[in-house]
Amino acid sequence: MSKIFDFIVVGAGVAGSAVAVTLARQRYEVLLLERSLERPDRIVGELLQPGGVIALKKLDLDLVLEDIDAIPVLGYHVSWKGEETTFPYPSPHQVDGSANNIFTERPTLEGRSFHHGNFISALRKLAKQEEKVTVVESNVTDFVTDNEAGQVLGIKCPMNKEYLAKFTILADGSKSNLRSKLHDVRPQVISKFWGLEMVASELQYQGFAHGILGNGPLVLMYQIGSHEARILMDAPCSIHASDAPEYFKRNVAPRLPECIRANFISAMKKDRLRSQTNEYLPSQATSVPGVLAIGDANSIRHPLTGGGMTVALNDVLLLRDLLSPEAVCLDEAHAVAKQLRSFHRERKKYSITLSILAQALYALFVTTDPHLEPMQRGFMLYIQRGGQSSEGPCALMGGIYQQPMLLFYHFFAIAIYSMWRLMLASPAWMFPATLAKCAIMFCKAVGIILPVLMSELFC
């Protein structure tokens, strides 16, 4: 008779490797399956926000950030149509909650950036070292199910190989091939990120993620090693690979700081432009017993704010508490189902915050609608005020604050502040026309955030 594991984890990425180690440390027998255990080479999954670092520390997994040439990230430097602002993550004494005693040795909360492959390899190494984790390299083709109850009993692999477990965790990322077995909702493709590797020493503000917004494609830059930096450029999916180099030379190079421009052109000649689709999928609950999707297998947001790994690691943190041996017996199906309902409900606190923020920020700055340009400018001016106007949005983007209501507060505070600035800049005799512009801008701002909010709340 085949061995029945406590858990099967499909996918040995960020979420899968972390949850396998965490469950094994709770004395569960875990099978971790991954289609390829070679070092992955991707252009995303390289920026871990402070909220993700905090989760790693709480999981006692922060050892993986050592010896991978991980770079501290202190906040953001943003440029919009020539205007610039730098806003660091808040200091620990400005943040309520358990983050305080994690970073007490540092003056500010920090994220980390790194080569994706280095981070994943370190997580997998940790998983292989766990006595109660069995790591198998194999594709997964389907679930093993109880035809009468519909419960997932395990997974199927090629060559008619089957593995059984009391519970299955789907952690195979945004391209999950088993997600469609759980529900019919498909990810919405938004755009593509095209990536290059550049020389890190020429970034203007060391230790800060750089964003260039307005007058062309969105551009992100951050250091991924002592000598390397990543540049990501957003473009419509219609841009073909053969046309991409010329498109970015024309639309990105002129907007880069002079100290980076030559480096960028050189990288375009030396390095291969690689792309990754940017998708959106609201958080999904499943009614299928015996299985749960976490991380990007559950929900996806635009990578503009780098929130994906933070969501995944907080999923692991939440599961650790809900599925601990003290909290539930895996043999009691009703008790497990109750904990999974709690997971989906509690997950929304951080998932909604990071997903709505990423989608709303992307929609605001990718648009060419002239009615929203005052709000784009208003965002920059709002951040430049400093204090909570800077610390709040930065802490939300960093996954430090997991409060959807705080996100709505700052979003509409920016909208109202933008209207006020627009009124101040207009002569008195244009008051009626300016008031109409303000009303249109506010309605369009609501049109940005409301559809995402509804998608997240009612899934």
CSV table of C-alpha atoms in Angstrom, one decimal:
chain,number,residue,atom,x,y,z
A,1,MET,CA,0.0,0.0,0.0
A,2,SER,CA,1.3,3.5,-0.9
A,3,LYS,CA,2.4,5.7,1.9
A,4,ILE,CA,-0.2,8.4,2.8
A,5,PHE,CA,1.5,11.7,3.6
A,6,ASP,CA,0.0,14.3,5.8
A,7,PHE,CA,0.4,16.9,3.1
A,8,ILE,CA,1.3,17.0,-0.5
A,9,VAL,CA,2.7,20.4,-1.7
A,10,VAL,CA,2.6,20.9,-5.5
A,11,GLY,CA,5.3,23.4,-6.5
A,12,ALA,CA,8.7,24.2,-4.8
A,13,GLY,CA,8.7,27.9,-5.4
A,14,VAL,CA,8.5,30.6,-2.7
A,15,ALA,CA,5.1,29.5,-1.3
A,16,GLY,CA,5.6,25.7,-1.8
A,17,SER,CA,9.1,25.4,-0.3
A,18,ALA,CA,8.3,27.7,2.6
A,19,VAL,CA,5.0,25.8,3.5
A,20,ALA,CA,6.7,22.4,3.2
A,21,VAL,CA,9.4,23.4,5.7
A,22,THR,CA,6.9,25.0,8.0
A,23,LEU,CA,4.6,22.0,8.1
A,24,ALA,CA,7.5,19.6,8.5
A,25,ARG,CA,8.7,21.6,11.6
A,26,GLN,CA,5.2,20.9,13.0
A,27,ARG,CA,6.0,17.2,12.7
A,28,TYR,CA,3.8,16.6,9.6
A,29,GLU,CA,5.0,14.2,6.9
A,30,VAL,CA,5.2,16.3,3.7
A,31,LEU,CA,5.7,15.4,0.0
A,32,LEU,CA,7.0,18.3,-2.0
A,33,LEU,CA,6.7,18.0,-5.8
A,34,GLU,CA,8.4,20.2,-8.4
A,35,ARG,CA,8.6,19.7,-12.1
A,36,SER,CA,12.2,21.0,-12.3
A,37,LEU,CA,14.6,21.3,-9.4
A,38,GLU,CA,17.2,23.2,-11.5
A,39,ARG,CA,17.9,26.8,-10.5
A,40,PRO,CA,15.2,28.9,-12.0
A,41,ASP,CA,16.1,32.0,-14.1
A,42,ARG,CA,13.3,34.5,-14.1
A,43,ILE,CA,12.9,38.3,-14.4
A,44,VAL,CA,10.3,38.6,-11.6
A,45,GLY,CA,10.2,37.4,-8.0
A,46,GLU,CA,13.3,39.4,-7.2
A,47,LEU,CA,12.0,42.1,-4.8
A,48,LEU,CA,10.8,41.0,-1.4
A,49,GLN,CA,8.9,43.8,0.5
A,50,PRO,CA,9.4,44.3,4.2
A,51,GLY,CA,6.1,42.6,4.9
A,52,GLY,CA,7.6,39.4,3.3
A,53,VAL,CA,10.8,39.8,5.2
A,54,ILE,CA,8.8,40.0,8.4
A,55,ALA,CA,6.9,36.9,7.5
A,56,LEU,CA,10.1,35.0,6.8
A,57,LYS,CA,11.4,36.0,10.2
A,58,LYS,CA,8.2,34.9,11.9
A,59,LEU,CA,8.5,31.6,10.1
A,60,ASP,CA,12.2,31.3,11.2
A,61,LEU,CA,13.1,31.1,7.5
A,62,ASP,CA,15.1,34.3,7.2
A,63,LEU,CA,18.3,32.3,7.0
A,64,VAL,CA,17.6,31.9,3.3
A,65,LEU,CA,18.4,35.6,2.8
A,66,GLU,CA,22.0,35.0,3.9
A,67,ASP,CA,24.8,34.2,1.4
A,68,ILE,CA,22.6,34.9,-1.7
A,69,ASP,CA,24.0,38.4,-2.2
A,70,ALA,CA,20.6,39.9,-1.1
A,71,ILE,CA,20.5,43.7,-1.2
A,72,PRO,CA,18.6,45.8,1.5
A,73,VAL,CA,15.8,47.8,0.0
A,74,LEU,CA,14.9,51.0,2.0
A,75,GLY,CA,12.0,52.3,0.0
A,76,TYR,CA,11.2,53.9,-3.4
A,77,HIS,CA,12.4,56.7,-5.6
A,78,VAL,CA,9.8,57.8,-8.1
A,79,SER,CA,10.0,60.0,-11.1
A,80,TRP,CA,6.9,61.3,-12.9
A,81,LYS,CA,7.3,63.7,-15.9
A,82,GLY,CA,10.4,65.3,-14.5
A,83,GLU,CA,9.2,65.5,-10.9
A,84,GLU,CA,11.0,63.3,-8.4
A,85,THR,CA,10.4,62.1,-4.8
A,86,THR,CA,12.0,59.6,-2.5
A,87,PHE,CA,10.0,57.9,0.2
A,88,PRO,CA,11.6,55.4,2.6
A,89,TYR,CA,9.8,52.6,4.5
A,90,PRO,CA,8.8,53.8,8.0
A,91,SER,CA,11.0,53.1,11.0
A,92,PRO,CA,10.0,50.4,13.4
A,93,HIS,CA,8.9,52.8,16.1
A,94,GLN,CA,6.4,54.3,13.6
A,95,VAL,CA,4.8,50.9,13.0
A,96,ASP,CA,2.4,49.2,15.5
A,97,GLY,CA,2.4,45.5,16.0
A,98,SER,CA,4.9,42.6,15.9
A,99,ALA,CA,7.1,44.2,13.2
A,100,ASN,CA,8.6,46.4,16.0
A,101,ASN,CA,10.6,43.7,17.7
A,102,ILE,CA,11.8,42.1,14.5
A,103,PHE,CA,13.8,45.1,13.2
A,104,THR,CA,14.8,46.7,16.4
A,105,GLU,CA,18.5,46.5,15.4
A,106,ARG,CA,17.9,48.7,12.3
A,107,PRO,CA,16.7,52.3,11.9
A,108,THR,CA,14.2,51.5,9.2
A,109,LEU,CA,12.2,48.5,8.0
A,110,GLU,CA,13.8,46.9,5.0
A,111,GLY,CA,12.9,44.7,2.0
A,112,ARG,CA,15.4,42.6,0.1
A,113,SER,CA,16.2,42.2,-3.6
A,114,PHE,CA,18.1,39.3,-5.1
A,115,HIS,CA,18.4,37.0,-8.1
A,116,HIS,CA,15.2,35.0,-8.1
A,117,GLY,CA,17.1,31.7,-8.6
A,118,ASN,CA,19.4,32.3,-5.6
A,119,PHE,CA,16.4,32.8,-3.3
A,120,ILE,CA,14.5,29.7,-4.6
A,121,SER,CA,17.6,27.5,-4.4
A,122,ALA,CA,18.1,28.6,-0.8
A,123,LEU,CA,14.5,27.7,0.1
A,124,ARG,CA,14.7,24.4,-1.7
A,125,LYS,CA,18.0,23.6,0.1
A,126,LEU,CA,16.2,24.2,3.4
A,127,ALA,CA,13.3,21.9,2.4
A,128,LYS,CA,15.7,19.1,1.4
A,129,GLN,CA,17.4,19.3,4.8
A,130,GLU,CA,14.1,18.7,6.7
A,131,GLU,CA,13.8,15.1,7.8
A,132,LYS,CA,10.0,15.1,7.3
A,133,VAL,CA,10.1,16.6,3.8
A,134,THR,CA,10.3,14.2,0.8
A,135,VAL,CA,11.3,16.1,-2.4
A,136,VAL,CA,10.4,14.6,-5.7
A,137,GLU,CA,11.1,16.0,-9.2
A,138,SER,CA,8.0,15.3,-11.3
A,139,ASN,CA,5.2,16.9,-13.3
A,140,VAL,CA,1.8,16.8,-11.8
A,141,THR,CA,-1.0,16.0,-14.2
A,142,ASP,CA,-4.2,15.8,-12.1
A,143,PHE,CA,-5.7,15.2,-8.7
A,144,VAL,CA,-6.6,11.9,-7.3
A,145,THR,CA,-10.3,12.3,-6.2
A,146,ASP,CA,-13.0,10.4,-4.4
A,147,ASN,CA,-15.6,10.1,-7.1
A,148,GLU,CA,-18.5,10.0,-4.7
A,149,ALA,CA,-17.5,12.8,-2.2
A,150,GLY,CA,-15.4,14.8,-4.7
A,151,GLN,CA,-12.6,15.1,-2.2
A,152,VAL,CA,-9.0,15.4,-3.3
A,153,LEU,CA,-7.0,12.4,-2.0
A,154,GLY,CA,-3.7,13.2,-3.7
A,155,ILE,CA,-2.1,13.8,-7.1
A,156,LYS,CA,-1.3,12.0,-10.3
A,157,CYS,CA,2.0,12.1,-12.1
A,158,PRO,CA,3.2,10.7,-15.4
A,159,MET,CA,3.6,6.9,-15.9
A,160,ASN,CA,0.5,6.3,-13.8
A,161,LYS,CA,2.2,7.3,-10.6
A,162,GLU,CA,0.0,8.4,-7.8
A,163,TYR,CA,0.8,10.0,-4.4
A,164,LEU,CA,-1.8,10.2,-1.6
A,165,ALA,CA,-2.2,12.6,1.3
A,166,LYS,CA,-4.7,13.8,3.9
A,167,PHE,CA,-4.4,17.2,2.4
A,168,THR,CA,-3.1,18.8,-0.8
A,169,ILE,CA,-1.7,22.3,-1.1
A,170,LEU,CA,-1.5,23.8,-4.6
A,171,ALA,CA,1.5,26.2,-4.7
A,172,ASP,CA,2.5,26.0,-8.4
A,173,GLY,CA,2.4,29.7,-9.1
A,174,SER,CA,0.6,32.0,-11.6
A,175,LYS,CA,0.8,29.4,-14.4
A,176,SER,CA,-0.8,26.6,-12.3
A,177,ASN,CA,-2.1,23.8,-14.5
A,178,LEU,CA,-4.3,22.5,-11.7
A,179,ARG,CA,-6.1,25.7,-10.8
A,180,SER,CA,-8.8,25.1,-13.4
A,181,LYS,CA,-9.8,21.9,-11.6
A,182,LEU,CA,-10.8,24.0,-8.6
A,183,HIS,CA,-12.8,26.9,-10.3
A,184,ASP,CA,-13.5,28.4,-13.6
A,185,VAL,CA,-12.0,31.9,-13.1
A,186,ARG,CA,-9.1,32.6,-15.4
A,187,PRO,CA,-6.4,35.2,-14.9
A,188,GLN,CA,-6.8,38.4,-16.9
A,189,VAL,CA,-3.7,39.3,-18.9
A,190,ILE,CA,-3.0,43.0,-18.5
A,191,SER,CA,0.4,43.6,-20.1
A,192,LYS,CA,4.0,42.3,-20.3
A,193,PHE,CA,7.1,43.1,-18.3
A,194,TRP,CA,10.3,43.0,-20.4
A,195,GLY,CA,13.5,42.7,-18.4
A,196,LEU,CA,17.2,43.3,-18.8
A,197,GLU,CA,20.1,43.0,-16.4
A,198,MET,CA,22.3,46.2,-16.0
A,199,VAL,CA,25.3,47.3,-14.0
A,200,ALA,CA,24.1,48.2,-10.5
A,201,SER,CA,26.7,50.9,-9.6
A,202,GLU,CA,25.0,53.4,-11.8
A,203,LEU,CA,21.6,53.5,-10.1
A,204,GLN,CA,21.0,57.0,-8.7
A,205,TYR,CA,19.8,56.1,-5.3
A,206,GLN,CA,21.5,53.0,-3.9
A,207,GLY,CA,19.2,50.9,-1.8
A,208,PHE,CA,16.0,52.2,-3.3
A,209,ALA,CA,13.7,50.7,-5.9
A,210,HIS,CA,13.3,53.2,-8.8
A,211,GLY,CA,10.1,53.8,-10.6
A,212,ILE,CA,9.8,56.0,-13.8
A,213,LEU,CA,6.2,56.9,-14.5
A,214,GLY,CA,4.5,59.0,-17.2
A,215,ASN,CA,5.3,59.9,-20.8
A,216,GLY,CA,5.7,56.3,-21.8
A,217,PRO,CA,6.0,52.7,-20.4
A,218,LEU,CA,6.2,52.2,-16.7
A,219,VAL,CA,9.8,51.4,-15.7
A,220,LEU,CA,11.1,49.7,-12.5
A,221,MET,CA,14.8,49.4,-11.5
A,222,TYR,CA,16.3,47.8,-8.5
A,223,GLN,CA,19.6,46.1,-7.5
A,224,ILE,CA,19.6,42.3,-7.5
A,225,GLY,CA,23.2,41.7,-6.5
A,226,SER,CA,26.4,43.6,-5.6
A,227,HIS,CA,27.0,44.3,-9.2
A,228,GLU,CA,23.7,43.7,-11.0
A,229,ALA,CA,20.5,45.6,-11.3
A,230,ARG,CA,17.2,44.7,-12.9
A,231,ILE,CA,15.2,47.0,-15.2
A,232,LEU,CA,11.6,46.0,-16.0
A,233,MET,CA,9.6,47.8,-18.7
A,234,ASP,CA,5.8,47.5,-19.0
A,235,ALA,CA,4.4,47.2,-22.5
A,236,PRO,CA,1.2,46.0,-24.3
A,237,CYS,CA,1.1,42.4,-25.1
A,238,SER,CA,0.9,43.4,-28.8
A,239,ILE,CA,4.6,44.3,-28.8
A,240,HIS,CA,6.4,41.5,-30.6
A,241,ALA,CA,9.8,40.2,-29.4
A,242,SER,CA,11.4,41.4,-32.7
A,243,ASP,CA,10.0,44.9,-32.2
A,244,ALA,CA,10.7,45.2,-28.5
A,245,PRO,CA,14.4,46.5,-28.6
A,246,GLU,CA,13.5,49.4,-30.9
A,247,TYR,CA,10.3,50.1,-29.0
A,248,PHE,CA,12.2,50.5,-25.7
A,249,LYS,CA,15.1,52.4,-27.2
A,250,ARG,CA,12.6,54.9,-28.5
A,251,ASN,CA,10.2,55.0,-25.5
A,252,VAL,CA,12.3,54.2,-22.5
A,253,ALA,CA,16.0,55.3,-23.1
A,254,PRO,CA,15.2,59.1,-23.4
A,255,ARG,CA,13.4,59.1,-20.0
A,256,LEU,CA,16.2,57.4,-18.1
A,257,PRO,CA,18.7,59.4,-16.0
A,258,GLU,CA,21.8,60.2,-18.0
A,259,CYS,CA,23.9,58.2,-15.6
A,260,ILE,CA,21.9,55.0,-16.6
A,261,ARG,CA,21.2,55.7,-20.2
A,262,ALA,CA,24.5,54.4,-21.7
A,263,ASN,CA,24.3,51.4,-19.4
A,264,PHE,CA,20.8,50.6,-20.7
A,265,ILE,CA,21.8,50.9,-24.3
A,266,SER,CA,24.8,48.6,-23.7
A,267,ALA,CA,22.6,46.1,-21.9
A,268,MET,CA,20.2,46.1,-24.8
A,269,LYS,CA,23.0,45.0,-27.1
A,270,LYS,CA,24.5,42.4,-24.8
A,271,ASP,CA,21.6,40.9,-22.9
A,272,ARG,CA,18.5,39.1,-24.2
A,273,LEU,CA,15.3,40.9,-23.6
A,274,ARG,CA,13.0,38.5,-21.8
A,275,SER,CA,9.3,38.9,-21.1
A,276,GLN,CA,6.7,37.9,-18.5
A,277,THR,CA,3.0,38.4,-18.7
A,278,ASN,CA,1.4,40.5,-16.1
A,279,GLU,CA,-1.9,39.1,-14.9
A,280,TYR,CA,-4.7,39.7,-12.4
A,281,LEU,CA,-6.7,37.1,-10.6
A,282,PRO,CA,-8.7,38.0,-7.5
A,283,SER,CA,-8.4,35.8,-4.4
A,284,GLN,CA,-10.4,32.6,-4.9
A,285,ALA,CA,-12.1,30.3,-2.4
A,286,THR,CA,-12.6,26.7,-3.4
A,287,SER,CA,-15.4,24.4,-2.4
A,288,VAL,CA,-13.4,21.3,-3.3
A,289,PRO,CA,-12.5,19.4,-0.1
A,290,GLY,CA,-9.0,18.2,0.6
A,291,VAL,CA,-7.2,20.9,-1.3
A,292,LEU,CA,-6.2,24.6,-1.0
A,293,ALA,CA,-4.4,27.0,-3.4
A,294,ILE,CA,-1.9,29.5,-1.9
A,295,GLY,CA,0.3,32.2,-3.3
A,296,ASP,CA,0.0,33.0,-7.0
A,297,ALA,CA,-1.9,29.8,-7.5
A,298,ASN,CA,-4.7,31.5,-5.5
A,299,SER,CA,-4.5,35.1,-6.6
A,300,ILE,CA,-2.3,37.3,-8.8
A,301,ARG,CA,-1.8,41.0,-9.0
A,302,HIS,CA,0.3,43.3,-11.2
A,303,PRO,CA,4.0,43.0,-10.1
A,304,LEU,CA,4.4,46.8,-10.2
A,305,THR,CA,4.5,46.9,-6.3
A,306,GLY,CA,6.4,43.6,-5.9
A,307,GLY,CA,3.7,42.2,-3.6
A,308,GLY,CA,3.5,38.6,-4.8
A,309,MET,CA,6.1,37.0,-2.6
A,310,THR,CA,4.8,38.9,0.4
A,311,VAL,CA,1.3,37.5,-0.1
A,312,ALA,CA,2.7,34.0,-0.5
A,313,LEU,CA,4.8,34.1,2.7
A,314,ASN,CA,1.9,35.5,4.6
A,315,ASP,CA,-0.3,32.7,3.3
A,316,VAL,CA,2.3,30.3,4.8
A,317,LEU,CA,2.3,32.1,8.1
A,318,LEU,CA,-1.5,32.0,8.3
A,319,LEU,CA,-1.6,28.3,7.4
A,320,ARG,CA,1.0,27.5,10.0
A,321,ASP,CA,-1.4,28.7,12.7
A,322,LEU,CA,-4.7,27.3,11.2
A,323,LEU,CA,-3.4,23.8,10.4
A,324,SER,CA,-1.1,23.3,13.3
A,325,PRO,CA,-1.6,20.0,15.2
A,326,GLU,CA,-2.9,22.0,18.2
A,327,ALA,CA,-5.5,23.7,16.0
A,328,VAL,CA,-7.0,20.9,14.0
A,329,CYS,CA,-6.9,17.2,13.3
A,330,LEU,CA,-6.4,16.4,9.6
A,331,ASP,CA,-8.6,13.4,9.9
A,332,GLU,CA,-11.6,15.5,10.8
A,333,ALA,CA,-12.9,16.9,7.5
A,334,HIS,CA,-15.4,19.3,9.0
A,335,ALA,CA,-12.8,20.8,11.3
A,336,VAL,CA,-10.4,21.2,8.4
A,337,ALA,CA,-13.1,22.8,6.2
A,338,LYS,CA,-13.8,25.3,9.0
A,339,GLN,CA,-10.1,26.3,9.2
A,340,LEU,CA,-10.0,26.7,5.4
A,341,ARG,CA,-12.9,29.1,5.5
A,342,SER,CA,-11.0,31.1,8.2
A,343,PHE,CA,-8.0,31.1,5.9
A,344,HIS,CA,-9.9,32.6,3.0
A,345,ARG,CA,-11.5,35.2,5.3
A,346,GLU,CA,-8.3,36.2,7.1
A,347,ARG,CA,-6.2,36.1,3.9
A,348,LYS,CA,-8.2,39.0,2.5
A,349,LYS,CA,-6.7,41.5,4.9
A,350,TYR,CA,-3.3,41.4,3.3
A,351,SER,CA,-4.2,40.0,-0.2
A,352,ILE,CA,-6.9,42.6,-0.8
A,353,THR,CA,-4.6,45.4,0.3
A,354,LEU,CA,-1.7,44.5,-1.9
A,355,SER,CA,-3.9,43.4,-4.9
A,356,ILE,CA,-6.0,46.6,-5.0
A,357,LEU,CA,-3.0,48.8,-4.5
A,358,ALA,CA,-1.1,47.1,-7.3
A,359,GLN,CA,-4.0,47.2,-9.7
A,360,ALA,CA,-5.1,50.8,-8.9
A,361,LEU,CA,-1.6,52.2,-9.0
A,362,TYR,CA,-0.9,50.5,-12.4
A,363,ALA,CA,-4.3,51.7,-13.8
A,364,LEU,CA,-3.6,55.3,-12.6
A,365,PHE,CA,-0.2,55.7,-14.1
A,366,VAL,CA,-0.6,53.6,-17.3
A,367,THR,CA,-3.5,55.7,-18.5
A,368,THR,CA,-3.2,58.5,-21.0
A,369,ASP,CA,-6.6,59.9,-20.0
A,370,PRO,CA,-6.0,63.7,-19.5
A,371,HIS,CA,-8.7,63.8,-16.8
A,372,LEU,CA,-6.5,61.6,-14.5
A,373,GLU,CA,-3.3,63.5,-15.0
A,374,PRO,CA,-4.1,65.9,-12.1
A,375,MET,CA,-4.4,62.8,-9.9
A,376,GLN,CA,-1.0,61.5,-11.1
A,377,ARG,CA,0.5,64.8,-10.2
A,378,GLY,CA,-1.5,64.9,-7.0
A,379,PHE,CA,0.0,61.5,-6.0
A,380,MET,CA,3.5,62.9,-6.3
A,381,LEU,CA,2.7,66.1,-4.4
A,382,TYR,CA,0.9,64.1,-1.7
A,383,ILE,CA,4.0,61.9,-1.1
A,384,GLN,CA,6.2,64.9,-1.1
A,385,ARG,CA,4.3,66.3,1.9
A,386,GLY,CA,6.1,63.7,4.1
A,387,GLY,CA,4.8,62.4,7.4
A,388,GLN,CA,1.9,60.0,7.2
A,389,SER,CA,1.3,61.1,3.6
A,390,SER,CA,4.5,59.4,2.7
A,391,GLU,CA,4.8,56.7,5.4
A,392,GLY,CA,1.3,55.4,5.0
A,393,PRO,CA,1.4,54.6,1.2
A,394,CYS,CA,5.0,53.3,1.4
A,395,ALA,CA,4.1,51.0,4.3
A,396,LEU,CA,1.0,49.8,2.4
A,397,MET,CA,3.2,49.0,-0.7
A,398,GLY,CA,5.7,47.3,1.5
A,399,GLY,CA,3.1,44.9,3.0
A,400,ILE,CA,3.8,46.4,6.4
A,401,TYR,CA,0.3,47.7,6.9
A,402,GLN,CA,-2.3,45.1,6.1
A,403,GLN,CA,-5.4,47.3,6.4
A,404,PRO,CA,-7.7,47.7,3.4
A,405,MET,CA,-9.5,50.7,5.0
A,406,LEU,CA,-6.1,52.5,5.3
A,407,LEU,CA,-5.6,51.9,1.6
A,408,PHE,CA,-9.0,53.4,0.8
A,409,TYR,CA,-8.3,56.4,3.1
A,410,HIS,CA,-5.0,57.2,1.3
A,411,PHE,CA,-6.5,56.6,-2.2
A,412,PHE,CA,-9.3,59.0,-1.7
A,413,ALA,CA,-7.1,61.4,0.3
A,414,ILE,CA,-4.9,61.6,-2.8
A,415,ALA,CA,-8.0,62.1,-5.0
A,416,ILE,CA,-9.3,65.0,-2.8
A,417,TYR,CA,-5.9,66.5,-2.4
A,418,SER,CA,-5.5,66.4,-6.2
A,419,MET,CA,-8.8,68.2,-6.7
A,420,TRP,CA,-7.8,70.9,-4.1
A,421,ARG,CA,-4.5,71.5,-5.9
A,422,LEU,CA,-6.3,71.7,-9.2
A,423,MET,CA,-8.7,74.3,-7.8
A,424,LEU,CA,-5.7,76.3,-6.4
A,425,ALA,CA,-4.0,76.4,-9.7
A,426,SER,CA,-7.0,77.6,-11.6
A,427,PRO,CA,-8.2,81.3,-11.8
A,428,ALA,CA,-11.4,82.2,-10.0
A,429,TRP,CA,-13.3,82.9,-13.3
A,430,MET,CA,-12.7,79.2,-14.3
A,431,PHE,CA,-14.2,77.9,-11.1
A,432,PRO,CA,-17.2,76.2,-12.8
A,433,ALA,CA,-15.1,74.5,-15.4
A,434,THR,CA,-12.5,73.4,-12.8
A,435,LEU,CA,-15.2,72.0,-10.5
A,436,ALA,CA,-16.5,69.9,-13.5
A,437,LYS,CA,-12.9,68.7,-14.1
A,438,CYS,CA,-12.6,67.7,-10.4
A,439,ALA,CA,-15.9,65.8,-10.6
A,440,ILE,CA,-14.9,63.9,-13.7
A,441,MET,CA,-11.5,63.1,-12.1
A,442,PHE,CA,-13.1,61.8,-8.9
A,443,CYS,CA,-15.6,59.6,-10.9
A,444,LYS,CA,-12.7,58.2,-12.9
A,445,ALA,CA,-10.7,57.5,-9.7
A,446,VAL,CA,-13.7,55.6,-8.3
A,447,GLY,CA,-13.8,53.8,-11.6
A,448,ILE,CA,-10.3,52.6,-11.1
A,449,ILE,CA,-10.6,51.2,-7.6
A,450,LEU,CA,-14.3,50.1,-7.5
A,451,PRO,CA,-14.1,47.2,-10.0
A,452,VAL,CA,-11.0,45.7,-8.3
A,453,LEU,CA,-12.6,46.1,-4.9
A,454,MET,CA,-15.8,44.3,-6.1
A,455,SER,CA,-13.8,41.5,-7.7
A,456,GLU,CA,-11.8,40.9,-4.4
A,457,LEU,CA,-14.8,41.2,-2.1
A,458,PHE,CA,-17.1,38.8,-3.9
A,459,CYS,CA,-14.8,36.0,-4.9
